[in-house]
Amino acid sequence: MADEKEKSKTHKLSLKGSSKLVAEFFEYSINTILFQRGVYPAEDFSPVKKYGLNMLVSSDDQVRAYIKKIMSQLNKWMLGGKITKLVVVITDKETEEHIERWQFDVSYPPATVDPNTLQVQLLSKPSKRSHAQNSGDKENAALDAGQIPQEKTEKEIQDEIQAIFRQITASVTFLPQLDGNCTFNVLVYADQDSDVPVEWGDSDAKEIKDGEKVQLRGFSTSNHKVDTLVSYRLAD
């Protein structure tokens, strides 16, 4: 009986539903990284229930407005199959050195992919303590479209997402402690023909110089596959 109920939940997510799921995942990923890495004080976050987990999201009005603006555009690009990568970069505000880089790669069925992509970032200030900086360089991002399952239960997808957030939380055990005052940038790799709002601008990749890389878990739907990678600067 249980098997029949589980089988009834097995379905192919619509493109719209899958795009919304991936965009939501990005929103909670940004919040989780900001909390777990101590970019903002713990008291600036509020608990919410999501993916069967107790999550924390920013309660700072400026940070919330910044993330909302990112997600508003990201949702449109996701639905159009325009996104191949989202990156969260943590930077030392005093030295302007990039010390941590969280990369989420998005792949699609090969027929829906345009390999020519443009990397952009939002230019508005997310808070008094955090701001985005602009660089005039462009970068093409190559896409590796892997095998994407055609059918998967809702529970299977949720379990995969849960595993990613548990890894992000556990990352504090191997990532160097962040000292000093940090800021963050959100970069998005979008197709060259994407309609880019004026508040978004071209950016360099903000790579971690001589950094270590750790591949984390990913998740997939019938329309998207998301892989996670964190790069970080080794402690001095």
PDB file of C-alpha atoms in Angstrom:
ATOM      1  CA  MET A   1       0.000   0.000   0.000  1.00  0.00           C
ATOM      2  CA  ALA A   2       2.824   2.381   0.946  1.00  0.00           C
ATOM      3  CA  ASP A   3       4.583   1.572  -2.330  1.00  0.00           C
ATOM      4  CA  GLU A   4       1.441   2.479  -4.281  1.00  0.00           C
ATOM      5  CA  LYS A   5       1.160   5.836  -2.490  1.00  0.00           C
ATOM      6  CA  GLU A   6       4.835   6.553  -3.151  1.00  0.00           C
ATOM      7  CA  LYS A   7       4.443   5.621  -6.798  1.00  0.00           C
ATOM      8  CA  SER A   8       1.491   7.988  -7.122  1.00  0.00           C
ATOM      9  CA  LYS A   9       3.775  10.876  -6.175  1.00  0.00           C
ATOM     10  CA  THR A  10       6.199   9.968  -8.924  1.00  0.00           C
ATOM     11  CA  HIS A  11       5.747  12.507 -11.659  1.00  0.00           C
ATOM     12  CA  LYS A  12       7.595  14.647 -14.106  1.00  0.00           C
ATOM     13  CA  LEU A  13       7.738  18.225 -12.811  1.00  0.00           C
ATOM     14  CA  SER A  14       6.639  20.848 -15.309  1.00  0.00           C
ATOM     15  CA  LEU A  15       9.340  23.247 -16.505  1.00  0.00           C
ATOM     16  CA  LYS A  16       7.645  26.026 -14.529  1.00  0.00           C
ATOM     17  CA  GLY A  17       7.470  23.910 -11.384  1.00  0.00           C
ATOM     18  CA  SER A  18      11.060  22.751 -11.723  1.00  0.00           C
ATOM     19  CA  SER A  19      12.292  26.307 -12.384  1.00  0.00           C
ATOM     20  CA  LYS A  20      10.488  27.552  -9.278  1.00  0.00           C
ATOM     21  CA  LEU A  21      11.960  24.729  -7.209  1.00  0.00           C
ATOM     22  CA  VAL A  22      15.529  25.521  -8.341  1.00  0.00           C
ATOM     23  CA  ALA A  23      15.065  29.267  -7.799  1.00  0.00           C
ATOM     24  CA  GLU A  24      13.692  28.618  -4.293  1.00  0.00           C
ATOM     25  CA  PHE A  25      16.659  26.383  -3.576  1.00  0.00           C
ATOM     26  CA  PHE A  26      19.001  29.214  -4.542  1.00  0.00           C
ATOM     27  CA  GLU A  27      17.189  31.655  -2.255  1.00  0.00           C
ATOM     28  CA  TYR A  28      17.504  29.360   0.758  1.00  0.00           C
ATOM     29  CA  SER A  29      21.095  28.512  -0.170  1.00  0.00           C
ATOM     30  CA  ILE A  30      22.097  32.190  -0.093  1.00  0.00           C
ATOM     31  CA  ASN A  31      20.473  32.654   3.321  1.00  0.00           C
ATOM     32  CA  THR A  32      21.998  29.453   4.701  1.00  0.00           C
ATOM     33  CA  ILE A  33      25.501  30.381   3.549  1.00  0.00           C
ATOM     34  CA  LEU A  34      25.208  33.876   5.050  1.00  0.00           C
ATOM     35  CA  PHE A  35      24.118  32.382   8.379  1.00  0.00           C
ATOM     36  CA  GLN A  36      26.450  29.397   8.567  1.00  0.00           C
ATOM     37  CA  ARG A  37      29.498  31.427   7.552  1.00  0.00           C
ATOM     38  CA  GLY A  38      28.726  34.240   9.970  1.00  0.00           C
ATOM     39  CA  VAL A  39      28.585  36.985   7.340  1.00  0.00           C
ATOM     40  CA  TYR A  40      25.807  38.503   9.475  1.00  0.00           C
ATOM     41  CA  PRO A  41      25.102  38.081  13.209  1.00  0.00           C
ATOM     42  CA  ALA A  42      22.927  35.116  14.193  1.00  0.00           C
ATOM     43  CA  GLU A  43      20.312  37.466  15.657  1.00  0.00           C
ATOM     44  CA  ASP A  44      19.713  38.850  12.141  1.00  0.00           C
ATOM     45  CA  PHE A  45      18.083  35.550  11.111  1.00  0.00           C
ATOM     46  CA  SER A  46      14.655  34.063  11.708  1.00  0.00           C
ATOM     47  CA  PRO A  47      13.707  30.340  11.696  1.00  0.00           C
ATOM     48  CA  VAL A  48      11.429  28.885   9.018  1.00  0.00           C
ATOM     49  CA  LYS A  49      10.434  25.342   8.095  1.00  0.00           C
ATOM     50  CA  LYS A  50      11.442  24.251   4.589  1.00  0.00           C
ATOM     51  CA  TYR A  51      12.383  20.947   2.929  1.00  0.00           C
ATOM     52  CA  GLY A  52      11.492  19.216   6.186  1.00  0.00           C
ATOM     53  CA  LEU A  53      14.321  21.126   7.902  1.00  0.00           C
ATOM     54  CA  ASN A  54      14.568  24.046  10.288  1.00  0.00           C
ATOM     55  CA  MET A  55      16.056  26.755   8.066  1.00  0.00           C
ATOM     56  CA  LEU A  56      17.208  30.296   8.889  1.00  0.00           C
ATOM     57  CA  VAL A  57      16.581  33.315   6.680  1.00  0.00           C
ATOM     58  CA  SER A  58      17.741  36.903   7.057  1.00  0.00           C
ATOM     59  CA  SER A  59      15.380  39.273   8.852  1.00  0.00           C
ATOM     60  CA  ASP A  60      17.444  42.334   7.898  1.00  0.00           C
ATOM     61  CA  ASP A  61      15.227  44.502   5.674  1.00  0.00           C
ATOM     62  CA  GLN A  62      18.034  45.565   3.316  1.00  0.00           C
ATOM     63  CA  VAL A  63      19.410  42.053   2.884  1.00  0.00           C
ATOM     64  CA  ARG A  64      15.896  40.693   2.314  1.00  0.00           C
ATOM     65  CA  ALA A  65      15.199  43.378  -0.295  1.00  0.00           C
ATOM     66  CA  TYR A  66      18.490  42.616  -2.057  1.00  0.00           C
ATOM     67  CA  ILE A  67      17.815  38.862  -2.175  1.00  0.00           C
ATOM     68  CA  LYS A  68      14.218  39.482  -3.282  1.00  0.00           C
ATOM     69  CA  LYS A  69      15.470  41.600  -6.179  1.00  0.00           C
ATOM     70  CA  ILE A  70      17.883  38.841  -7.182  1.00  0.00           C
ATOM     71  CA  MET A  71      15.177  36.190  -7.008  1.00  0.00           C
ATOM     72  CA  SER A  72      12.691  38.254  -8.989  1.00  0.00           C
ATOM     73  CA  GLN A  73      15.037  38.327 -11.969  1.00  0.00           C
ATOM     74  CA  LEU A  74      16.356  34.816 -11.402  1.00  0.00           C
ATOM     75  CA  ASN A  75      12.850  33.355 -11.591  1.00  0.00           C
ATOM     76  CA  LYS A  76      12.366  34.878 -15.047  1.00  0.00           C
ATOM     77  CA  TRP A  77      15.737  33.656 -16.298  1.00  0.00           C
ATOM     78  CA  MET A  78      15.202  30.183 -14.854  1.00  0.00           C
ATOM     79  CA  LEU A  79      11.839  29.777 -16.566  1.00  0.00           C
ATOM     80  CA  GLY A  80      13.447  30.773 -19.870  1.00  0.00           C
ATOM     81  CA  GLY A  81      16.280  28.282 -19.378  1.00  0.00           C
ATOM     82  CA  LYS A  82      18.790  31.146 -19.317  1.00  0.00           C
ATOM     83  CA  ILE A  83      20.767  30.288 -16.166  1.00  0.00           C
ATOM     84  CA  THR A  84      23.762  27.961 -16.052  1.00  0.00           C
ATOM     85  CA  LYS A  85      25.376  29.024 -12.794  1.00  0.00           C
ATOM     86  CA  LEU A  86      24.767  30.957  -9.580  1.00  0.00           C
ATOM     87  CA  VAL A  87      27.715  31.947  -7.408  1.00  0.00           C
ATOM     88  CA  VAL A  88      27.897  33.408  -3.890  1.00  0.00           C
ATOM     89  CA  VAL A  89      31.274  35.045  -3.173  1.00  0.00           C
ATOM     90  CA  ILE A  90      32.365  36.096   0.320  1.00  0.00           C
ATOM     91  CA  THR A  91      34.915  38.899   0.348  1.00  0.00           C
ATOM     92  CA  ASP A  92      37.028  40.549   3.045  1.00  0.00           C
ATOM     93  CA  LYS A  93      35.822  44.167   3.114  1.00  0.00           C
ATOM     94  CA  GLU A  94      39.185  45.546   4.237  1.00  0.00           C
ATOM     95  CA  THR A  95      41.497  43.717   1.813  1.00  0.00           C
ATOM     96  CA  GLU A  96      38.832  43.142  -0.902  1.00  0.00           C
ATOM     97  CA  GLU A  97      40.227  39.607  -1.216  1.00  0.00           C
ATOM     98  CA  HIS A  98      37.755  36.861  -2.155  1.00  0.00           C
ATOM     99  CA  ILE A  99      37.982  34.210   0.522  1.00  0.00           C
ATOM    100  CA  GLU A 100      35.082  31.852  -0.204  1.00  0.00           C
ATOM    101  CA  ARG A 101      33.113  31.014  -3.344  1.00  0.00           C
ATOM    102  CA  TRP A 102      29.972  28.856  -3.447  1.00  0.00           C
ATOM    103  CA  GLN A 103      29.114  27.719  -6.971  1.00  0.00           C
ATOM    104  CA  PHE A 104      25.848  26.113  -8.056  1.00  0.00           C
ATOM    105  CA  ASP A 105      25.965  24.737 -11.616  1.00  0.00           C
ATOM    106  CA  VAL A 106      22.678  24.260 -13.465  1.00  0.00           C
ATOM    107  CA  SER A 107      22.409  21.873 -16.397  1.00  0.00           C
ATOM    108  CA  TYR A 108      19.468  21.158 -18.702  1.00  0.00           C
ATOM    109  CA  PRO A 109      18.611  18.536 -21.305  1.00  0.00           C
ATOM    110  CA  PRO A 110      21.036  19.210 -24.203  1.00  0.00           C
ATOM    111  CA  ALA A 111      18.317  20.455 -26.570  1.00  0.00           C
ATOM    112  CA  THR A 112      17.462  23.393 -24.305  1.00  0.00           C
ATOM    113  CA  VAL A 113      20.982  24.736 -23.796  1.00  0.00           C
ATOM    114  CA  ASP A 114      22.667  27.805 -25.282  1.00  0.00           C
ATOM    115  CA  PRO A 115      26.394  27.406 -24.471  1.00  0.00           C
ATOM    116  CA  ASN A 116      27.112  31.137 -24.891  1.00  0.00           C
ATOM    117  CA  THR A 117      26.580  32.669 -21.473  1.00  0.00           C
ATOM    118  CA  LEU A 118      27.197  36.013 -19.874  1.00  0.00           C
ATOM    119  CA  GLN A 119      28.097  36.444 -16.228  1.00  0.00           C
ATOM    120  CA  VAL A 120      26.349  39.282 -14.415  1.00  0.00           C
ATOM    121  CA  GLN A 121      25.819  40.475 -10.869  1.00  0.00           C
ATOM    122  CA  LEU A 122      23.367  42.758  -9.116  1.00  0.00           C
ATOM    123  CA  LEU A 123      24.938  46.139  -8.426  1.00  0.00           C
ATOM    124  CA  SER A 124      22.755  47.539  -5.643  1.00  0.00           C
ATOM    125  CA  LYS A 125      23.893  47.490  -2.011  1.00  0.00           C
ATOM    126  CA  PRO A 126      22.316  44.643   0.000  1.00  0.00           C
ATOM    127  CA  SER A 127      22.969  46.281   3.379  1.00  0.00           C
ATOM    128  CA  LYS A 128      25.103  48.795   5.226  1.00  0.00           C
ATOM    129  CA  ARG A 129      27.552  45.989   5.945  1.00  0.00           C
ATOM    130  CA  SER A 130      27.450  44.292   2.587  1.00  0.00           C
ATOM    131  CA  HIS A 131      27.681  45.555  -0.967  1.00  0.00           C
ATOM    132  CA  ALA A 132      28.287  44.370  -4.491  1.00  0.00           C
ATOM    133  CA  GLN A 133      31.131  45.691  -6.607  1.00  0.00           C
ATOM    134  CA  ASN A 134      31.282  45.972 -10.376  1.00  0.00           C
ATOM    135  CA  SER A 135      33.990  44.851 -12.769  1.00  0.00           C
ATOM    136  CA  GLY A 136      33.852  45.352 -16.524  1.00  0.00           C
ATOM    137  CA  ASP A 137      34.988  41.913 -17.609  1.00  0.00           C
ATOM    138  CA  LYS A 138      32.805  39.291 -19.304  1.00  0.00           C
ATOM    139  CA  GLU A 139      33.164  35.556 -19.104  1.00  0.00           C
ATOM    140  CA  ASN A 140      31.715  32.657 -21.032  1.00  0.00           C
ATOM    141  CA  ALA A 141      30.601  29.701 -18.957  1.00  0.00           C
ATOM    142  CA  ALA A 142      30.714  26.278 -20.562  1.00  0.00           C
ATOM    143  CA  LEU A 143      27.906  23.913 -19.713  1.00  0.00           C
ATOM    144  CA  ASP A 144      28.226  20.236 -19.071  1.00  0.00           C
ATOM    145  CA  ALA A 145      24.749  18.736 -19.381  1.00  0.00           C
ATOM    146  CA  GLY A 146      24.709  15.469 -17.480  1.00  0.00           C
ATOM    147  CA  GLN A 147      22.188  12.706 -17.331  1.00  0.00           C
ATOM    148  CA  ILE A 148      18.920  14.010 -15.891  1.00  0.00           C
ATOM    149  CA  PRO A 149      16.395  11.531 -14.452  1.00  0.00           C
ATOM    150  CA  GLN A 150      13.014  11.607 -16.176  1.00  0.00           C
ATOM    151  CA  GLU A 151      10.991  10.599 -13.134  1.00  0.00           C
ATOM    152  CA  LYS A 152      11.593  11.048  -9.436  1.00  0.00           C
ATOM    153  CA  THR A 153       9.347  11.166  -6.386  1.00  0.00           C
ATOM    154  CA  GLU A 154       8.860  14.396  -4.438  1.00  0.00           C
ATOM    155  CA  LYS A 155      10.463  12.698  -1.449  1.00  0.00           C
ATOM    156  CA  GLU A 156      13.530  11.712  -3.467  1.00  0.00           C
ATOM    157  CA  ILE A 157      14.015  15.315  -4.628  1.00  0.00           C
ATOM    158  CA  GLN A 158      13.499  16.658  -1.106  1.00  0.00           C
ATOM    159  CA  ASP A 159      15.946  14.115   0.332  1.00  0.00           C
ATOM    160  CA  GLU A 160      18.601  15.239  -2.158  1.00  0.00           C
ATOM    161  CA  ILE A 161      18.026  18.908  -1.267  1.00  0.00           C
ATOM    162  CA  GLN A 162      18.123  18.105   2.452  1.00  0.00           C
ATOM    163  CA  ALA A 163      21.500  16.425   1.957  1.00  0.00           C
ATOM    164  CA  ILE A 164      22.920  19.576   0.339  1.00  0.00           C
ATOM    165  CA  PHE A 165      21.808  21.834   3.184  1.00  0.00           C
ATOM    166  CA  ARG A 166      23.189  19.388   5.735  1.00  0.00           C
ATOM    167  CA  GLN A 167      26.523  19.534   3.911  1.00  0.00           C
ATOM    168  CA  ILE A 168      26.484  23.344   3.862  1.00  0.00           C
ATOM    169  CA  THR A 169      25.811  23.296   7.604  1.00  0.00           C
ATOM    170  CA  ALA A 170      28.578  20.741   8.188  1.00  0.00           C
ATOM    171  CA  SER A 171      31.038  22.753   6.080  1.00  0.00           C
ATOM    172  CA  VAL A 172      31.993  24.776   9.154  1.00  0.00           C
ATOM    173  CA  THR A 173      34.015  21.738  10.229  1.00  0.00           C
ATOM    174  CA  PHE A 174      36.501  22.095   7.362  1.00  0.00           C
ATOM    175  CA  LEU A 175      36.195  25.687   6.120  1.00  0.00           C
ATOM    176  CA  PRO A 176      38.573  28.214   7.735  1.00  0.00           C
ATOM    177  CA  GLN A 177      36.942  30.566  10.215  1.00  0.00           C
ATOM    178  CA  LEU A 178      36.058  33.923   8.668  1.00  0.00           C
ATOM    179  CA  ASP A 179      37.794  36.754  10.479  1.00  0.00           C
ATOM    180  CA  GLY A 180      37.052  40.437  10.191  1.00  0.00           C
ATOM    181  CA  ASN A 181      34.245  42.197   8.377  1.00  0.00           C
ATOM    182  CA  CYS A 182      32.992  40.358   5.296  1.00  0.00           C
ATOM    183  CA  THR A 183      30.653  41.195   2.453  1.00  0.00           C
ATOM    184  CA  PHE A 184      29.079  39.022  -0.248  1.00  0.00           C
ATOM    185  CA  ASN A 185      28.323  39.202  -3.967  1.00  0.00           C
ATOM    186  CA  VAL A 186      25.863  37.148  -5.987  1.00  0.00           C
ATOM    187  CA  LEU A 187      26.924  36.329  -9.556  1.00  0.00           C
ATOM    188  CA  VAL A 188      24.653  34.775 -12.162  1.00  0.00           C
ATOM    189  CA  TYR A 189      25.727  33.189 -15.444  1.00  0.00           C
ATOM    190  CA  ALA A 190      23.017  34.021 -17.999  1.00  0.00           C
ATOM    191  CA  ASP A 191      22.766  33.495 -21.767  1.00  0.00           C
ATOM    192  CA  GLN A 192      24.219  36.239 -23.938  1.00  0.00           C
ATOM    193  CA  ASP A 193      20.778  37.069 -25.341  1.00  0.00           C
ATOM    194  CA  SER A 194      19.222  37.477 -21.883  1.00  0.00           C
ATOM    195  CA  ASP A 195      17.356  40.680 -21.101  1.00  0.00           C
ATOM    196  CA  VAL A 196      19.563  42.179 -18.361  1.00  0.00           C
ATOM    197  CA  PRO A 197      18.097  44.960 -16.147  1.00  0.00           C
ATOM    198  CA  VAL A 198      20.176  48.127 -15.760  1.00  0.00           C
ATOM    199  CA  GLU A 199      20.954  47.378 -12.108  1.00  0.00           C
ATOM    200  CA  TRP A 200      22.809  44.243 -13.172  1.00  0.00           C
ATOM    201  CA  GLY A 201      26.298  44.601 -14.650  1.00  0.00           C
ATOM    202  CA  ASP A 202      29.099  42.501 -16.127  1.00  0.00           C
ATOM    203  CA  SER A 203      31.518  40.936 -13.669  1.00  0.00           C
ATOM    204  CA  ASP A 204      34.683  38.923 -13.505  1.00  0.00           C
ATOM    205  CA  ALA A 205      34.513  35.415 -12.006  1.00  0.00           C
ATOM    206  CA  LYS A 206      35.788  36.438  -8.543  1.00  0.00           C
ATOM    207  CA  GLU A 207      37.733  33.186  -8.278  1.00  0.00           C
ATOM    208  CA  ILE A 208      39.627  32.245  -5.117  1.00  0.00           C
ATOM    209  CA  LYS A 209      43.339  32.650  -5.783  1.00  0.00           C
ATOM    210  CA  ASP A 210      45.202  29.375  -5.085  1.00  0.00           C
ATOM    211  CA  GLY A 211      42.104  28.080  -3.298  1.00  0.00           C
ATOM    212  CA  GLU A 212      41.003  24.620  -2.279  1.00  0.00           C
ATOM    213  CA  LYS A 213      37.864  23.122  -3.855  1.00  0.00           C
ATOM    214  CA  VAL A 214      35.347  20.687  -2.372  1.00  0.00           C
ATOM    215  CA  GLN A 215      32.568  19.124  -4.445  1.00  0.00           C
ATOM    216  CA  LEU A 216      29.319  18.820  -2.506  1.00  0.00           C
ATOM    217  CA  ARG A 217      26.107  16.983  -3.301  1.00  0.00           C
ATOM    218  CA  GLY A 218      23.612  17.938  -5.976  1.00  0.00           C
ATOM    219  CA  PHE A 219      19.977  17.322  -6.842  1.00  0.00           C
ATOM    220  CA  SER A 220      17.974  16.862 -10.019  1.00  0.00           C
ATOM    221  CA  THR A 221      14.462  17.055 -11.423  1.00  0.00           C
ATOM    222  CA  SER A 222      13.240  16.006 -14.850  1.00  0.00           C
ATOM    223  CA  ASN A 223      14.188  19.466 -16.183  1.00  0.00           C
ATOM    224  CA  HIS A 224      17.222  20.579 -14.185  1.00  0.00           C
ATOM    225  CA  LYS A 225      20.315  19.263 -12.483  1.00  0.00           C
ATOM    226  CA  VAL A 226      22.131  21.327  -9.837  1.00  0.00           C
ATOM    227  CA  ASP A 227      25.677  20.591  -8.655  1.00  0.00           C
ATOM    228  CA  THR A 228      27.380  22.341  -5.732  1.00  0.00           C
ATOM    229  CA  LEU A 229      31.042  23.297  -5.278  1.00  0.00           C
ATOM    230  CA  VAL A 230      32.734  25.405  -2.620  1.00  0.00           C
ATOM    231  CA  SER A 231      36.147  27.021  -3.067  1.00  0.00           C
ATOM    232  CA  TYR A 232      37.991  28.649  -0.209  1.00  0.00           C
ATOM    233  CA  ARG A 233      41.221  30.380   0.634  1.00  0.00           C
ATOM    234  CA  LEU A 234      43.550  28.348   2.814  1.00  0.00           C
ATOM    235  CA  ALA A 235      44.153  29.781   6.266  1.00  0.00           C
ATOM    236  CA  ASP A 236      47.428  31.674   6.630  1.00  0.00           C
TER     237      ASP A 236
END
